[in-house]
Coordinates of C-alpha atoms in Angstrom, one line a residue:
K1 CA 48.3 -57.2 -23.8
H2 CA 46.2 -56.9 -20.6
L3 CA 43.5 -59.6 -20.0
S4 CA 40.0 -59.0 -19.7
R5 CA 38.1 -60.1 -16.6
R6 CA 35.7 -62.2 -18.9
V7 CA 35.8 -63.0 -22.9
E8 CA 33.1 -65.2 -24.4
L9 CA 34.5 -68.9 -26.5
P10 CA 33.3 -70.6 -29.3
S11 CA 30.6 -72.1 -29.9
G12 CA 32.8 -75.3 -30.1
L13 CA 33.8 -75.0 -26.5
K14 CA 30.3 -75.1 -25.6
E15 CA 30.6 -77.6 -22.6
V16 CA 34.7 -77.2 -22.4
S17 CA 36.0 -79.2 -19.7
G18 CA 40.0 -79.1 -19.4
I19 CA 42.0 -75.8 -19.9
T20 CA 46.3 -75.7 -19.6
R21 CA 48.8 -73.1 -19.8
T22 CA 51.8 -74.3 -21.5
T23 CA 55.5 -72.9 -20.8
S24 CA 55.7 -71.4 -23.9
G25 CA 52.3 -69.6 -23.3
T26 CA 50.2 -71.7 -25.5
L27 CA 46.7 -72.4 -24.0
W28 CA 45.3 -75.5 -25.1
M29 CA 41.4 -76.6 -24.2
H30 CA 38.9 -79.3 -24.7
N31 CA 35.3 -80.0 -24.2
D32 CA 34.2 -83.6 -22.2
S33 CA 32.7 -86.1 -22.9
H34 CA 29.5 -86.5 -26.3
N35 CA 32.4 -83.8 -28.3
P36 CA 35.1 -85.3 -30.5
P37 CA 38.6 -85.6 -28.8
E38 CA 39.6 -81.9 -30.5
L39 CA 42.4 -79.9 -28.8
F40 CA 41.7 -76.1 -28.9
R41 CA 44.9 -73.8 -28.9
V42 CA 42.8 -70.7 -28.2
D43 CA 44.2 -67.1 -27.8
P44 CA 43.2 -65.6 -24.6
Y45 CA 42.9 -62.6 -24.9
S46 CA 39.8 -63.5 -27.4
G47 CA 38.5 -65.9 -27.3
R48 CA 39.4 -66.9 -30.8
T49 CA 40.4 -70.7 -31.5
L50 CA 43.6 -70.6 -33.6
E51 CA 44.1 -74.0 -34.2
V52 CA 42.1 -77.0 -33.6
K53 CA 44.1 -80.8 -33.4
K54 CA 42.0 -83.6 -33.8
L55 CA 43.2 -86.6 -32.0
P56 CA 43.2 -89.9 -32.8
V57 CA 41.5 -91.7 -29.8
P58 CA 38.1 -91.9 -28.5
N59 CA 36.7 -88.7 -25.6
L60 CA 34.6 -91.0 -23.9
D61 CA 34.6 -87.6 -21.1
W62 CA 37.7 -86.3 -21.0
E63 CA 37.6 -83.9 -18.0
D64 CA 41.1 -82.1 -17.4
L65 CA 44.4 -80.7 -18.9
A66 CA 47.1 -80.5 -18.0
S67 CA 51.2 -80.1 -19.2
D68 CA 54.8 -80.3 -17.8
T69 CA 57.5 -78.3 -19.1
Q70 CA 59.0 -80.7 -22.0
G71 CA 55.8 -79.9 -23.7
N72 CA 53.5 -83.0 -23.3
L73 CA 50.1 -82.3 -22.5
Y74 CA 48.3 -84.8 -20.9
I75 CA 44.2 -85.2 -21.2
G76 CA 42.5 -87.1 -18.7
D77 CA 40.1 -89.5 -20.4
F78 CA 38.5 -89.9 -16.8
G79 CA 35.2 -88.8 -16.3
N80 CA 33.3 -91.5 -14.4
N81 CA 29.7 -90.2 -13.4
Y82 CA 28.2 -93.6 -13.0
K83 CA 31.1 -95.3 -11.1
K84 CA 31.5 -97.7 -13.6
R85 CA 34.5 -97.0 -15.8
E86 CA 37.4 -99.8 -16.1
N87 CA 38.9 -98.4 -18.8
L88 CA 40.1 -94.8 -17.8
R89 CA 43.7 -93.4 -19.0
I90 CA 45.6 -90.2 -19.9
Y91 CA 47.3 -89.9 -22.4
I92 CA 49.9 -88.1 -23.3
Y93 CA 50.1 -86.0 -26.8
R94 CA 52.9 -83.8 -27.4
P95 CA 51.3 -81.6 -30.4
E96 CA 54.5 -80.4 -32.3
S97 CA 55.2 -84.2 -33.4
G98 CA 51.9 -85.3 -32.8
A99 CA 53.4 -88.6 -30.9
L100 CA 50.2 -89.8 -28.3
D101 CA 50.5 -92.2 -25.8
S102 CA 48.7 -93.3 -22.8
I103 CA 48.7 -94.1 -19.0
K104 CA 46.1 -97.0 -18.4
F105 CA 44.9 -96.7 -13.9
S106 CA 43.0 -98.6 -11.4
Y107 CA 42.0 -96.9 -7.9
P108 CA 43.7 -99.4 -5.2
D109 CA 39.8 -98.3 -3.1
Q110 CA 37.3 -99.1 -5.7
K111 CA 36.3 -102.4 -5.4
A112 CA 33.2 -102.6 -7.0
F113 CA 31.8 -101.4 -10.3
P114 CA 29.4 -99.3 -9.0
P115 CA 29.7 -99.5 -5.5
E116 CA 26.8 -100.6 -4.0
H117 CA 26.1 -97.8 -2.0
A118 CA 26.2 -93.7 -2.9
I119 CA 27.3 -92.7 -0.6
D120 CA 30.6 -94.8 -1.4
W121 CA 30.2 -93.5 -5.3
N122 CA 33.4 -91.1 -4.8
F123 CA 35.5 -92.1 -7.9
N124 CA 34.7 -89.4 -10.5
M125 CA 37.9 -87.5 -11.3
E126 CA 37.5 -84.1 -13.3
A127 CA 41.1 -82.8 -12.1
C128 CA 44.5 -83.4 -12.9
V129 CA 47.5 -81.9 -12.5
F130 CA 51.5 -82.7 -13.5
F131 CA 54.0 -81.8 -10.1
N132 CA 56.8 -83.3 -9.6
D133 CA 57.2 -85.9 -12.3
S134 CA 53.6 -87.1 -11.4
L135 CA 50.2 -86.8 -12.2
H136 CA 47.9 -85.5 -9.3
L137 CA 44.3 -86.4 -9.6
F138 CA 41.5 -84.7 -7.0
S139 CA 38.6 -87.2 -7.4
K140 CA 34.7 -85.6 -7.4
N141 CA 32.5 -87.1 -4.5
V142 CA 28.3 -86.9 -5.4
F143 CA 26.6 -84.6 -3.4
K144 CA 24.9 -88.4 -1.0
G145 CA 28.6 -88.3 -0.5
N146 CA 30.8 -87.3 2.3
F147 CA 32.4 -84.1 0.0
F148 CA 35.6 -85.2 0.6
T149 CA 38.1 -85.0 -2.2
K150 CA 40.6 -87.9 -2.6
H151 CA 44.1 -87.0 -3.9
Y152 CA 45.8 -89.6 -5.8
V153 CA 49.3 -90.0 -7.7
L154 CA 50.5 -91.7 -10.4
P155 CA 54.1 -91.9 -12.7
A156 CA 53.5 -89.2 -15.7
K157 CA 54.3 -92.1 -17.7
P158 CA 52.6 -94.1 -20.4
G159 CA 51.9 -97.8 -18.5
V160 CA 49.6 -99.7 -16.5
Y161 CA 49.3 -98.1 -12.8
V162 CA 47.0 -98.6 -9.8
A163 CA 47.0 -94.9 -8.4
E164 CA 48.3 -94.4 -4.9
L165 CA 45.6 -92.5 -2.8
R166 CA 47.5 -89.8 -0.8
D167 CA 45.4 -88.1 1.0
S168 CA 42.0 -86.5 1.8
L169 CA 40.2 -83.4 2.8
R170 CA 36.6 -82.3 3.2
I171 CA 36.7 -78.7 1.1
N172 CA 33.8 -76.9 2.1
N173 CA 31.3 -79.1 0.5
R174 CA 32.1 -78.4 -2.8
V175 CA 32.3 -81.5 -5.5
I176 CA 35.6 -80.7 -7.1
T177 CA 35.6 -80.4 -11.2
G178 CA 39.1 -78.2 -11.7
A179 CA 42.6 -78.3 -10.8
A180 CA 45.9 -76.1 -12.1
I181 CA 49.5 -76.0 -10.4
S182 CA 51.3 -72.7 -10.2
R183 CA 54.2 -72.0 -12.6
D184 CA 57.0 -71.9 -9.8
G185 CA 55.2 -75.0 -8.3
K186 CA 54.1 -73.7 -4.7
T187 CA 50.1 -72.9 -5.3
L188 CA 47.5 -75.8 -6.4
A189 CA 44.3 -74.4 -7.2
L190 CA 40.9 -76.4 -6.7
T191 CA 37.8 -75.5 -8.8
G192 CA 34.5 -76.5 -7.1
Y193 CA 30.8 -75.9 -6.6
I194 CA 28.0 -76.9 -3.9
I195 CA 24.6 -77.4 -4.8
G196 CA 22.4 -76.2 -1.5
K197 CA 18.8 -75.4 0.3
R198 CA 18.7 -72.2 2.4
L199 CA 16.3 -72.6 5.6
G200 CA 15.7 -76.0 4.5
F201 CA 14.1 -75.7 1.1
L202 CA 15.2 -72.1 -0.6
P203 CA 17.9 -73.9 -3.5
Y204 CA 21.1 -72.1 -4.1
T205 CA 24.3 -72.7 -5.4
R206 CA 28.2 -71.6 -5.0
A207 CA 31.3 -72.0 -6.6
S208 CA 34.5 -71.2 -5.6
A209 CA 38.0 -71.9 -6.0
V210 CA 40.3 -73.1 -3.4
F211 CA 44.1 -72.1 -3.2
F212 CA 46.6 -74.5 -0.9
S213 CA 49.9 -72.4 -0.3
A214 CA 52.5 -73.4 1.8
F215 CA 52.8 -77.2 1.6
Q216 CA 55.8 -79.4 1.6
G217 CA 56.3 -81.3 -1.0
S218 CA 53.2 -82.6 -2.7
N219 CA 50.9 -82.1 0.8
F220 CA 49.1 -80.1 -0.9
F221 CA 46.1 -80.5 2.0
Q222 CA 48.3 -80.5 4.4
G223 CA 49.4 -75.8 3.1
K224 CA 47.4 -72.7 3.6
K225 CA 44.0 -72.5 2.0
N226 CA 42.4 -69.0 0.9
K227 CA 38.6 -69.3 -0.5
V228 CA 37.4 -67.6 -4.1
R229 CA 34.0 -67.1 -4.6
L230 CA 34.0 -67.2 -8.4
P231 CA 31.9 -64.6 -10.5
K232 CA 28.1 -66.2 -10.5
F233 CA 24.6 -65.3 -12.5
L234 CA 21.5 -66.0 -11.5
I235 CA 22.9 -69.4 -10.7
A236 CA 26.9 -70.1 -9.9
R237 CA 28.0 -71.0 -13.3
Q238 CA 29.5 -74.4 -14.5
F239 CA 33.3 -73.9 -13.8
E240 CA 35.2 -77.0 -14.9
S241 CA 38.4 -76.0 -15.8
I242 CA 41.6 -73.5 -14.3
T243 CA 44.7 -73.0 -15.2
H244 CA 47.5 -70.4 -14.0
W245 CA 48.9 -67.5 -16.4
E246 CA 51.3 -65.1 -14.0
G247 CA 51.7 -64.2 -10.3
N248 CA 48.4 -64.2 -9.0
T249 CA 46.5 -64.2 -12.2
W250 CA 44.6 -67.3 -13.2
L251 CA 42.7 -68.2 -15.8
I252 CA 39.2 -69.9 -15.8
A253 CA 36.4 -71.0 -17.9
N254 CA 33.0 -71.8 -17.5
E255 CA 30.3 -74.8 -19.6
G256 CA 27.4 -72.7 -22.0
R257 CA 24.2 -73.7 -20.7
K258 CA 21.6 -71.6 -20.7
P259 CA 21.4 -68.2 -20.3
Q260 CA 24.6 -68.5 -19.7
T261 CA 27.9 -68.2 -22.2
Q262 CA 30.6 -70.5 -22.7
A263 CA 33.5 -68.0 -21.7
L264 CA 37.2 -67.4 -20.4
W265 CA 37.6 -65.8 -16.6
R266 CA 40.5 -63.8 -15.3
I267 CA 40.9 -64.2 -12.1
K268 CA 43.5 -63.5 -9.0
S269 CA 43.3 -66.3 -6.0
R270 CA 44.2 -63.2 -3.4

């Protein structure tokens, strides 16, 4: 089958914030906070919902979805807009059996909840990938911050952990909203956007996907970087999720914000 450039998603995925394609080819999605704790199995060719899995855990702020080669899904309940949360979790879920467990974690560099100054509020999280038996998280900075995204690492197994702060990078003044790793583990993708002003007063928004390749181990930010502009309509769409499809083809999803509707898009990394 041929993937369309764009397919509209159902109303049940109006606030889509996580997407992953499993090794078996199944596409799963979820919504963010203020929505039921549900996973949607979606047909990537039509956007139609094929199945809904309701989980017996809350959706405090689900922000990203990752998967491993064993069939586990990792649901990042780590949205932290006000930097006050001390109950960050990643749920480990196996759709076939319904088995459910969790990872509880904290950041090694957060000492106040929230930090006193907005410039230090870099503890929101909307992006996560599974790679080399670990989970790699990428922070979403605030627009009053310095636009660095921080790369944290956690074991991909149940437990209570302090995340390891591995690296950080300023990525074209974007705040980071989603992440994915290619099926061969050679390319990392991050989605992000910027809100700014031209000539000091004309507002503009811009959304991009940034692809990292030719890195050693999991030192993603040391690799080669390539930026791709994401589809725009009047203002930048709110793209919060991305997953690899095959080759240089990736799928991204945007939330529904009038006059835009929630949709699944096909893009190329180069």
